Coordinates of C-alpha atoms and ligand atoms in Angstrom, one line a residue:
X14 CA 186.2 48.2 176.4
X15 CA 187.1 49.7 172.6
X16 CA 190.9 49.2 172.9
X17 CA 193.3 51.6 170.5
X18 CA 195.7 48.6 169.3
X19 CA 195.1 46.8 165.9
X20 CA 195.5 43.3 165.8
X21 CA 197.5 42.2 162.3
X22 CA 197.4 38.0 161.5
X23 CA 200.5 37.1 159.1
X24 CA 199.2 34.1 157.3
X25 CA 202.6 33.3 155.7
X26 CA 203.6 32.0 159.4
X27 CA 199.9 31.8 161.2
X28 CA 200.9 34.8 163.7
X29 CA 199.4 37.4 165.3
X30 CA 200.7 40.8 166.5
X31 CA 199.4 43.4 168.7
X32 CA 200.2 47.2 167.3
X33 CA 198.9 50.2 168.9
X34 CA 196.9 52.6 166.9
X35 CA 197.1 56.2 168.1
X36 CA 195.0 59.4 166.5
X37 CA 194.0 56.7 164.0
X38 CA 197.8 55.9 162.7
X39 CA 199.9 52.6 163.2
X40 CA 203.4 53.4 163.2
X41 CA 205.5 51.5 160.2
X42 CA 207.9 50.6 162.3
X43 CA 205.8 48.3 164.4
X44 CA 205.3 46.4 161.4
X45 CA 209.5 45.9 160.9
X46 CA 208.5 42.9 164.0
X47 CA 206.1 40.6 161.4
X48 CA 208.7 38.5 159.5
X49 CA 207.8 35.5 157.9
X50 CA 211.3 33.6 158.5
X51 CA 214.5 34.2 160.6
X52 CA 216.2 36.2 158.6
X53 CA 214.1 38.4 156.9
X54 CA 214.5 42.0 157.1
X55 CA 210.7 42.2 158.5
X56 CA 207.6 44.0 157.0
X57 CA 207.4 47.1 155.5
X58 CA 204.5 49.7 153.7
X59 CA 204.9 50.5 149.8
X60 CA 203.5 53.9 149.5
X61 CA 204.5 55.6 146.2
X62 CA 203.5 59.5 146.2
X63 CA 203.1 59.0 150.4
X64 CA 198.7 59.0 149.7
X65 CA 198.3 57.3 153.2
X66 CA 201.4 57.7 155.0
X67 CA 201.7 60.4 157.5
X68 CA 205.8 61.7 157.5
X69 CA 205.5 64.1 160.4
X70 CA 202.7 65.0 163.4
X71 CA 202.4 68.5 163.3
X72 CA 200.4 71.1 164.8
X73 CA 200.8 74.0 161.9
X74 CA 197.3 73.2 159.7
X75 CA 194.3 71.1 159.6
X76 CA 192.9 69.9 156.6
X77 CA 189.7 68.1 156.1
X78 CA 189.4 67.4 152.4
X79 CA 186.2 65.4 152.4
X80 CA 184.5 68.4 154.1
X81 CA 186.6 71.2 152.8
X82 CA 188.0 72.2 155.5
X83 CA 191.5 74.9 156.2
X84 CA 192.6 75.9 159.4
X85 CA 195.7 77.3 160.4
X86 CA 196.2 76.7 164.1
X87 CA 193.2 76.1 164.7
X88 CA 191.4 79.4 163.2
X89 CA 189.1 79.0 160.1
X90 CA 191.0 80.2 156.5
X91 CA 187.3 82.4 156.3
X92 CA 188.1 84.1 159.7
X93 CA 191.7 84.6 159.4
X94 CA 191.5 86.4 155.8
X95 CA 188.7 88.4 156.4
X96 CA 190.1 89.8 159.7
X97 CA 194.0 90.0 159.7
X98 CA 196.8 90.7 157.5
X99 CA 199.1 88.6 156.1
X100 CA 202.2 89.1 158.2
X101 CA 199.3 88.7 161.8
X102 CA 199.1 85.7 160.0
X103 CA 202.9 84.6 159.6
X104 CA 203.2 85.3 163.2
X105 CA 199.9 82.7 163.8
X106 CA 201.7 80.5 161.8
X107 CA 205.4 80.4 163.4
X108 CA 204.6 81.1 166.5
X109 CA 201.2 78.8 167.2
X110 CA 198.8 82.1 168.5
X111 CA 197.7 85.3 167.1
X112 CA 199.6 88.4 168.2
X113 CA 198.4 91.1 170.5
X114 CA 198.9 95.1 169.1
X115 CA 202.4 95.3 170.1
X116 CA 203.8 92.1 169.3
X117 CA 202.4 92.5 165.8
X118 CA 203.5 96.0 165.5
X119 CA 206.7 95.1 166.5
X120 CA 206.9 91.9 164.2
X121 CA 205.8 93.6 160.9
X122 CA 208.9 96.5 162.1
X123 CA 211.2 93.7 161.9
X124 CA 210.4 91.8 158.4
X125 CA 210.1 95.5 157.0
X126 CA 213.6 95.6 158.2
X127 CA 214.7 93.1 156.4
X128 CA 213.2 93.9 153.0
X129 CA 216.4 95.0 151.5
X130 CA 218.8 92.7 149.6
X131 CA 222.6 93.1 149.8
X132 CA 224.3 95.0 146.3
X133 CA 225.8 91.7 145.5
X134 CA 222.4 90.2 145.5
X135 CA 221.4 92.5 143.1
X136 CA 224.6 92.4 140.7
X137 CA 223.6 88.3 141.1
X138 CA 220.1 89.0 139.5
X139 CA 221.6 90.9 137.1
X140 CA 223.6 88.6 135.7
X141 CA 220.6 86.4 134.5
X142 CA 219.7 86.1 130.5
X143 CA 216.8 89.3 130.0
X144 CA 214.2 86.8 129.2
X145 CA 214.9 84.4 132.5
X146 CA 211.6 82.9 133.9
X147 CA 211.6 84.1 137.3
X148 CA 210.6 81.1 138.7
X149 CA 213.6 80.1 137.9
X150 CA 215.6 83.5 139.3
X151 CA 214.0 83.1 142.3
X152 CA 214.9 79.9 143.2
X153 CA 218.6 80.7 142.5
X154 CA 218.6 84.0 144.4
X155 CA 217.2 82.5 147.3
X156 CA 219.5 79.6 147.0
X157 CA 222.5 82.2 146.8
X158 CA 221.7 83.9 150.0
X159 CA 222.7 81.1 151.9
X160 CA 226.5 82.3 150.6
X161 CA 225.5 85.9 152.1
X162 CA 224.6 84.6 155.1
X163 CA 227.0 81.5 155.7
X164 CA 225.9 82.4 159.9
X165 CA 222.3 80.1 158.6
X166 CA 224.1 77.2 159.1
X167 CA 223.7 77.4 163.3
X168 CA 220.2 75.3 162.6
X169 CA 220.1 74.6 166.0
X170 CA 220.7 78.2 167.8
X171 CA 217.0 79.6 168.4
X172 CA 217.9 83.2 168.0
X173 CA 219.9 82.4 164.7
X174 CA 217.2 80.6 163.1
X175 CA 214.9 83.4 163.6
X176 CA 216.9 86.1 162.5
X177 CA 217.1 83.9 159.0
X178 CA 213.2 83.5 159.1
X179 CA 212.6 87.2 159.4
X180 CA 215.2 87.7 156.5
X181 CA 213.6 85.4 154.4
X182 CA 210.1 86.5 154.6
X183 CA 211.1 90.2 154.3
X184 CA 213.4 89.4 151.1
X185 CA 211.9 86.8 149.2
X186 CA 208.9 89.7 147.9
X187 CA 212.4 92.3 147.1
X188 CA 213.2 89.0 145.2
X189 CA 209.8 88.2 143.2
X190 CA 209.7 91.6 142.5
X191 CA 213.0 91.9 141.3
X192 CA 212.8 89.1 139.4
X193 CA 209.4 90.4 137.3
X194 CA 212.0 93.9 137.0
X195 CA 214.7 92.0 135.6
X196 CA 211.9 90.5 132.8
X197 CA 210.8 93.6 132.0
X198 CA 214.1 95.5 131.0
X199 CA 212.9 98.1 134.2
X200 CA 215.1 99.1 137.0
X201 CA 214.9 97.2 140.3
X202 CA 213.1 99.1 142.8
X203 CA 214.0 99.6 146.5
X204 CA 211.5 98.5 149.5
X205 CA 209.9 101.4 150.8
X206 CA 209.4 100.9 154.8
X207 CA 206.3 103.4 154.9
X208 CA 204.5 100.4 152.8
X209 CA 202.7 97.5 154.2
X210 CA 203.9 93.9 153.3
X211 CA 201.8 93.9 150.2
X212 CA 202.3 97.8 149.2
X213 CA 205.5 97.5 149.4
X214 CA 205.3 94.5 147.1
X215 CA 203.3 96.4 144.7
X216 CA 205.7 99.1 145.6
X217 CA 208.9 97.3 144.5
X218 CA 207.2 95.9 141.2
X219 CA 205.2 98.8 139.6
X220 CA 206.7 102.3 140.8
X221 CA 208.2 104.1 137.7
X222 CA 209.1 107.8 138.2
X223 CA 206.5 108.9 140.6
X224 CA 208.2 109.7 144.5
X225 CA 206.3 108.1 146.1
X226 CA 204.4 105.1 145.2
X227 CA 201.0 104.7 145.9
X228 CA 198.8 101.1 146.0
X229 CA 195.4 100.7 145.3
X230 CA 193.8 99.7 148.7
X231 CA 191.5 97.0 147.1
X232 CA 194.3 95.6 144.7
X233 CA 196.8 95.8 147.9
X234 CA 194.1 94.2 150.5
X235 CA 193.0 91.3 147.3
X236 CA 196.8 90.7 147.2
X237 CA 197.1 90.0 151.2
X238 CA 194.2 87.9 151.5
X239 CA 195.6 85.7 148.3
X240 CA 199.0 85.6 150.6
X241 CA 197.1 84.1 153.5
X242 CA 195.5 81.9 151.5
X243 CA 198.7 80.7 150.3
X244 CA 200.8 80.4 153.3
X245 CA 200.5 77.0 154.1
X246 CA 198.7 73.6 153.4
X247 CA 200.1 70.9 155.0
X248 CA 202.1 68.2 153.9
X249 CA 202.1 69.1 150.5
X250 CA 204.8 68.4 147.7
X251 CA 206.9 71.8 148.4
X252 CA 206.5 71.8 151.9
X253 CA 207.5 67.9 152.0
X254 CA 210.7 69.3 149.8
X255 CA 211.5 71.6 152.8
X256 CA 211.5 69.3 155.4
X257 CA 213.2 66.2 153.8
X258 CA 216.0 68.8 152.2
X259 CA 216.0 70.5 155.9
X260 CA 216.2 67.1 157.6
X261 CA 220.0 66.6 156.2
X262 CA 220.3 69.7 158.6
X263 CA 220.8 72.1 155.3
X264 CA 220.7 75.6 156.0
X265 CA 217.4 77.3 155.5
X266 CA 217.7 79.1 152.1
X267 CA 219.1 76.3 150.4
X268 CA 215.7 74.2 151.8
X269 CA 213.8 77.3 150.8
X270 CA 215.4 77.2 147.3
X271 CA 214.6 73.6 147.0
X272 CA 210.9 73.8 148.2
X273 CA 210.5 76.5 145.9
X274 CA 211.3 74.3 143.0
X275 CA 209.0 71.5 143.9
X276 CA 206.5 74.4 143.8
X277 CA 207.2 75.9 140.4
X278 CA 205.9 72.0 138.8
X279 CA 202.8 72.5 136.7
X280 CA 201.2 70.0 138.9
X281 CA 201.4 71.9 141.8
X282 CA 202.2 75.5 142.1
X283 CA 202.2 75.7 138.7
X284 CA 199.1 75.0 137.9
X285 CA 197.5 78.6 137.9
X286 CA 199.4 79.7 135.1
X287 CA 198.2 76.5 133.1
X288 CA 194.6 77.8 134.1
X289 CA 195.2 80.4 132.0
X290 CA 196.7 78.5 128.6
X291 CA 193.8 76.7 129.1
X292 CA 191.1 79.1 129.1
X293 CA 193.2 80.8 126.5
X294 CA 192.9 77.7 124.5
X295 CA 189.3 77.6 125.2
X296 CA 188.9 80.9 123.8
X297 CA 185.1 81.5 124.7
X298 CA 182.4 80.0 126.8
X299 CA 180.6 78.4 124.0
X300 CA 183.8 75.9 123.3
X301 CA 183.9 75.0 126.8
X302 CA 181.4 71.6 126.4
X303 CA 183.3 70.8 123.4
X304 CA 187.0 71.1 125.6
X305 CA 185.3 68.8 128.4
X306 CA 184.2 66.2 126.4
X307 CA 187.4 66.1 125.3
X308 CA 189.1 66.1 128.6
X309 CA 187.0 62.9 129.9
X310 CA 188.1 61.6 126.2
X311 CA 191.5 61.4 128.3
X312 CA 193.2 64.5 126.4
X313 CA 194.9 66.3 129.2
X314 CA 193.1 67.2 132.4
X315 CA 191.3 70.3 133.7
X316 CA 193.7 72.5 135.1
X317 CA 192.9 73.8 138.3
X318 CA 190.6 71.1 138.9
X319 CA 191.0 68.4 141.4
X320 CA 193.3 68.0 144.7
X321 CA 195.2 65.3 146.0
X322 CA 193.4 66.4 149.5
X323 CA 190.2 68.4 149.1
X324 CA 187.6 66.2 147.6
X325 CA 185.4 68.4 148.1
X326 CA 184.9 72.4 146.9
X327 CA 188.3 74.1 148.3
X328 CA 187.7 76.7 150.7
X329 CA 190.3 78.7 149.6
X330 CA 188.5 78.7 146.3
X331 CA 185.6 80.0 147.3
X332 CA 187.2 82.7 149.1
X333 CA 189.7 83.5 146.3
X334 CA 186.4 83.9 143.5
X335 CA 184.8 86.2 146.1
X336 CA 188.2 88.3 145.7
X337 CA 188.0 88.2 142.0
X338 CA 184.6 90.6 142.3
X339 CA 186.7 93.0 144.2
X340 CA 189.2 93.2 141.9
X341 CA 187.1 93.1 138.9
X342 CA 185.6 96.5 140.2
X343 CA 188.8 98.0 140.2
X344 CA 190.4 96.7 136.8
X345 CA 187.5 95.9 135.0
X346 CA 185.8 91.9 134.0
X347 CA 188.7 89.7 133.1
X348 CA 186.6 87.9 130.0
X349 CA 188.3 84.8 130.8
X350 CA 186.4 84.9 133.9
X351 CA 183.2 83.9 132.3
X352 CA 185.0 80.9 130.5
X353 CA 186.3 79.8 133.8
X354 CA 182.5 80.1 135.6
X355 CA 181.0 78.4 132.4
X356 CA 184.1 75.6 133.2
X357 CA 183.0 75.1 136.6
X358 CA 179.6 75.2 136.3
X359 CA 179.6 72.4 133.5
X360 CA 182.2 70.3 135.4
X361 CA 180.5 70.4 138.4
X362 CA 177.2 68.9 136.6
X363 CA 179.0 66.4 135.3
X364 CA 179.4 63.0 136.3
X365 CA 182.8 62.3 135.5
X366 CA 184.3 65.7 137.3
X367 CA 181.7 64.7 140.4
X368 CA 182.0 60.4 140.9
X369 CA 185.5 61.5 141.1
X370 CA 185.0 64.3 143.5
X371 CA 186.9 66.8 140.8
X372 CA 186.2 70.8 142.0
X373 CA 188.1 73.8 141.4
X374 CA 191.1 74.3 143.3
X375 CA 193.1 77.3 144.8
X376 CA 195.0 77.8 141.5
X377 CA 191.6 77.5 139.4
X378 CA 191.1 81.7 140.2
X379 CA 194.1 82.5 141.4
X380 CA 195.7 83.0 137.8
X381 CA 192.9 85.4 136.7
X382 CA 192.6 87.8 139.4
X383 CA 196.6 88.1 139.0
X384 CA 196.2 88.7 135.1
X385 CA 193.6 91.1 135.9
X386 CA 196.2 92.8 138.4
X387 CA 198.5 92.7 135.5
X388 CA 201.1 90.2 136.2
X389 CA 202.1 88.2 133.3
X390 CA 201.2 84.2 133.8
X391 CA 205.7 83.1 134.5
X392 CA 204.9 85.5 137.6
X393 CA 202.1 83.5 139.2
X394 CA 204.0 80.5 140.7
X395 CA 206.3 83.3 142.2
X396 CA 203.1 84.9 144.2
X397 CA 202.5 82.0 145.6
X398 CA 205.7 81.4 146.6
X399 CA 206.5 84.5 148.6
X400 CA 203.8 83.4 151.4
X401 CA 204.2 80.0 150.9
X402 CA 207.9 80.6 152.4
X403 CA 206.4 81.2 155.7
X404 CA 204.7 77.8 155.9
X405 CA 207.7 76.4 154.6
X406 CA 209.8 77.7 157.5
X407 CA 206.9 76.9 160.2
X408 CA 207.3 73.6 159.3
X409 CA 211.0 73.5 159.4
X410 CA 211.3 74.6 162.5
X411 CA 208.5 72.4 163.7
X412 CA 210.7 69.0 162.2
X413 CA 214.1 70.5 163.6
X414 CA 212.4 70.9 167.1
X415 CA 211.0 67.1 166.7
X416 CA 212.9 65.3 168.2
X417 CA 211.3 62.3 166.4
X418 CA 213.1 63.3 163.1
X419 CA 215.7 62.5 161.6
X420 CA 217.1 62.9 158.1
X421 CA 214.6 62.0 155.7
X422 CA 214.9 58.4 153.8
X423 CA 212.4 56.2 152.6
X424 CA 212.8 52.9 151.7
X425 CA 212.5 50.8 148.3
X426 CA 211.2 47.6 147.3
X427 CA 213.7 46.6 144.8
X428 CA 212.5 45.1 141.4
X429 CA 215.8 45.6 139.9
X430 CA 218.1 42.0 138.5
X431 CA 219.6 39.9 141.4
X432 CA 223.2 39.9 141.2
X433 CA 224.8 39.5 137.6
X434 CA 228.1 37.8 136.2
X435 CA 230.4 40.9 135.0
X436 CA 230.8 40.5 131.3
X437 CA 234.3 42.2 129.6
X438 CA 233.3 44.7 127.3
X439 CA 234.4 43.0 124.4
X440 CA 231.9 40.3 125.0
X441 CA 228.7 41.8 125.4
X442 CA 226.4 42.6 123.2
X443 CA 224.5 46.0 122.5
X444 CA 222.7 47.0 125.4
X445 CA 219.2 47.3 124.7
X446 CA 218.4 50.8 126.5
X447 CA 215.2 51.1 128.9
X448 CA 214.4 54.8 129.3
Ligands
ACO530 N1 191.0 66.8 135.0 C1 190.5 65.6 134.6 N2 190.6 64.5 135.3 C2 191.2 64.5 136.4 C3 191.8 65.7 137.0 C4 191.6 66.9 136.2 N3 192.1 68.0 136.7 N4 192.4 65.4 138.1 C5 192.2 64.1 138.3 N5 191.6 63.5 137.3 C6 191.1 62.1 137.2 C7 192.3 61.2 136.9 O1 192.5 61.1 135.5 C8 191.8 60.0 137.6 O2 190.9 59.4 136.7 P1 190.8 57.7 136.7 O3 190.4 57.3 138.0 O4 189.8 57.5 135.6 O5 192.2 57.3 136.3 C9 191.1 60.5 138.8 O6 190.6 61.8 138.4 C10 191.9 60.5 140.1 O7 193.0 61.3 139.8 P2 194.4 61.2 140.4 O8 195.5 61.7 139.4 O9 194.6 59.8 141.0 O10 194.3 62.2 141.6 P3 195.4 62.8 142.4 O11 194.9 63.0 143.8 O12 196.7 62.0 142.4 O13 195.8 64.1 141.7 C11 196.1 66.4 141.1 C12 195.6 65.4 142.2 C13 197.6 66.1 140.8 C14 196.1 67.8 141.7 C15 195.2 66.2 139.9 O14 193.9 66.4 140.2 C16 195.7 67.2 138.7 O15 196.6 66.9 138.0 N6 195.0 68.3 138.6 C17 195.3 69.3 137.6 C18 196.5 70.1 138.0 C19 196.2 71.1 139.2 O16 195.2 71.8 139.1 N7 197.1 71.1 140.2 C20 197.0 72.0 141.3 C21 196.8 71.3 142.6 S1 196.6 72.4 143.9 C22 198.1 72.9 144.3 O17 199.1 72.2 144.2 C23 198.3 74.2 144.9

C-alpha cells in the first residue's frame, strides 16, 4: 500500500527516519530529530528567498504556475472578473464564499461608509514635499492611521478587526487618490457615496469643478476588473510582509503600511511602471530585436517578463491585454502598445525567454492601460495597492486565526567568524571594510 511518510537515511551516522509527508509537504521540524552527534542542534532547511518552503497552509488562492492557473477560493480569475465586481470579490475573498444580493448590497454600504478620511489625515498629507512619490505618501498615511485608530490594536476581538478591514478597504482609494492630488498641486476631493468603488475612485482623482462627477462606464468597469485581478496572489513578497509584520501581533495598518512597501520594489509591484521606461527606452517596434539581444547579452532584464510562480502565460495577463482593447476604444491606441506586442511576440519566439519559461506577467500591460487612462507611471504601484490591501487583510486574518502561527522567525546558517580575542583600539589596525 503507497504510504504518505518519506523515509530520509543520514549517512553521517548510518540512520534512518520516518517523516510523514502530507498534501506533498514534510514539515521542517521533523527534520530538527536527524542529528549527527549528541549535542547538535539537529537538521535544518537553507531556503534563501523561501522557493520551496511553504510558510503558511491557507485556503485564500490557488496557484498553478506550470499551468497558469488563478483561483480565488476556488472560482476561476476568468469567471470572477467577467461576472462580479470588485468589492463581490473582497467579500469572496475575506469571507471564503460569494455573497447573495443583500449581503453584498449591504457590504459595499458599509466600505462606502468608510471612504472618508479624518481632517487630521488630510492636514498629514498635506504636509508632504509637492513633488512626494506617492508610493511613498501612501505608505505613510496608511501607517499614520494606526495613531487615529489606536482601538486596531484589539487583534484578537472579531468585531474590532473587521471594523478596521472595512476602514481600510474604503480609505486606502481616498488615500491613492489623494496622494496623485497632492502631486498635482489640485485640491483633494471628497468620496462621493452615490459612486461605485471604482467611480468613486475616479471620482476622488479627476473631478474639477463639475457637481457632480461622472465616470466613463468602460474606463470605470476596465479599472474594476484590473482591481480583481490584483487582489491577491498568494504567498507573495508583500503579502509575506503582512503576515510576518502581523505575526508580532502589530496592529493592521502598521502591517498594511509595511506590505505596502515590499510592494512599491521594482521587482515586484513596481514593475509596471519599469514596463513603461522600458518601452519608452525602446522607443519603436523596429528597435525591439536590437533591445533583446541585448537583454540575453545580460544588460538588465525584460520588465514585466517572468514570475517567480507562473512559468507559464499568466492568466491575469491575458485577461488584463483583453482589457487594454476596451480601453483603447475609449482613449485612443496607446503607441507603446504595439512596442509591447512586438516585445512579446519576439520573446516568446525565442529560446532564451522560452527554455526558461519567461512570459509576460500581470504588470507587463498593466502600466499601459493606466497611461492610457492617464495616470502618470509613480501612480501605478499605488493601483495595485488599493486592491491588493484586501488580500493582504484575508491573509492576516487567516494567520491570526491559525493557531499554528506564531511570530514569524526564520533561522540562519551562520558563516560569520567564530569567537574573536577583543583587541584595544589602540592596537588594531585599519579595518578593512566589507560592504
Ligand atoms: N528578463 C530576462 N531574463 C530573465 C528575466 C527577465 N525579465 N527574468 C528572469 N530572467 C532569467 C534570469 O536571468 C535567470 O537566467 P539564468 O538562469 O541564465 O541565470 C533565469 O531567467 C531565472 O531567473 P530568476 O531570477 O532565477 O527567476 P526568479 O523566479 O527568481 O525571478 C522575477 C522572478 C523576480 C519576477 C524575475 O523574472 C524578474 O526580475 N522579472 C522582471 C521584473 C518583473 O517583471 N517583476 C514583476 C513580477 S510580477 C509581480 O510582482 C506582481
Amino acid at each position: 500500500m503507497k504510504q504518505e511518510t518519506l523515509t530520509i537515511t543520514d549517512n553521517r551516522t548510518g540512520q534512518s527516519y520516518v517523516v510523514p509527508v502530507e498534501r506533498g509537504t514534510i514539515r521542517a521540524m521533523d527534520l530538527r530529530q536527524i542529528k549527527a552527534s549528541a549535542g547538535d542542534f539537529g537538521l535544518m532547511t537553507y531556503d534563501p528567498a523561501f522557493l520551496n518552503t511553504a510558510s503558511c497552509r491557507s485556503s485564500v488562492t490557488f496557484i498553478d504556475g506550470e499551468r497558469g492557473i488563478l483561483r480565488y477560493r476556488g472560482y476561476p480569475i476568468e469567471a470572477l472578473a467577467e461576472h462580479c465586481t470588485f468589492l463581490e470579490v473582497a467579500y469572496l475573498l475575506l469571507f471564503g464564499e460569494l455573497p447573495e444580493e443583500r449581503q453584498l448590497e449591504n457590504w459595499v454600504s458599509e466600505i462606502t461608509h468608510h471612504t472618508m478620511l479624518h481632517e487630521n489625515t488630510k492636514k498629514f498629507m498635506e504636509g508632504f514635499r509637492h513633488d512626494a512619490h506617492p508610493m511613498g505618501m501612501l505608505v505613510s498615511t496608511v501607517a499614520a492611521l494606526s495613531t487615529i485608530y489606536p482601538e486596531a490594536k484589539a487583534i484578537h476581538d472579531a468585531d474590532n478587526r473587521l471594523l478596521q478591514i472595512k476602514r481600510l478597504i474604503g480609505k486606502v482609494p481616498s488615500i491613492a487618490a489623494m496622494s496623485y492630488r497632492h502631486s498635482l498641486g489640485f485640491p483633494y476631493v471628497y468620496p462621493d457615496n452615490d459612486l461605485s468603488y471604482a467611480e468613486n475612485f475616479l471620482n476622488m482623482l479627476w473631478k474639477m469643478v463639475e457637481p457632480k462627477y461622472v465616470a466613463n462606464p468602460v474606463l470605470a468597469r476596465a479599472l474594476d476588473i484590473l482591481f480583481i485581478l490584483h487582489a491577491d496572489h498568494e504567498q507573495n513578497c508583500s503579502t509575506n510582509t503582512m503576515r510576518s509584520v502581523g505575526s508580532a501581533q502589530t496592529d493592521p495598518y502598521l502591517a498594511t503600511a509595511a506590505a505596502a512597501a515590499a510592494l512599491a520594489g521594482p521587482l515586484h509591484g513596481g514593475a509596471n511602471e519599469q514596463v513603461l521606461t522600458m518601452l519608452d527606452e525602446i522607443g519603436s517596434k523596429d528597435n525591439v530585436p536590437a533591445y533583446v539581444k541585448k537583454i540575453k547579452e545580460g544588460h538588465g532584464k525584460l520588465m514585466g517578463f517572468g514570475h517567480r510562480v507562473y512559468k507559464n502565460y499568466d492568466p491575469r495577463a491575458k485577461i488584463i491585454k483583453w482589457t487594454a482593447e476596451q480601453v483603447f476604444e475609449v482613449t485612443g491606441r496607446n503607441r507603446k502598445l504595439d512596442t509591447a506586442l512586438e516585445l512579446e511576440r519576439i520573446a516568446l519566439q525565442d529560446d532564451y525567454f522560452v527554455t526558461r519559461k519567461l512570459y509576460p506577467n500581470v504588470d507587463f500591460y498593466s502600466g499601459i492601460i493606466y497611461q492610457a487612462m492617464g495616470f502618470s507611471p509613480e501612480m501605478f504601484t499605488v493601483l495595485f495597492a488599493i486592491p491588493r490591501t484586501t488580500g493582504w487583510l484575508a491573509q492576516w486574518q487567516e494567520m491570526l486565526l491559525d493557531p499554528e502561527q506564531k511570530s514569524a522567525r526564520p533561522r540562519q546558517v551562520y558563516t560569520g567568524e567564530d569567537t574573536r580575542q577583543f583587541v584595544p583600539i589602540e592596537q588594531r589596525v585599519p579595518a578593512v571594510v566589507k560592504t
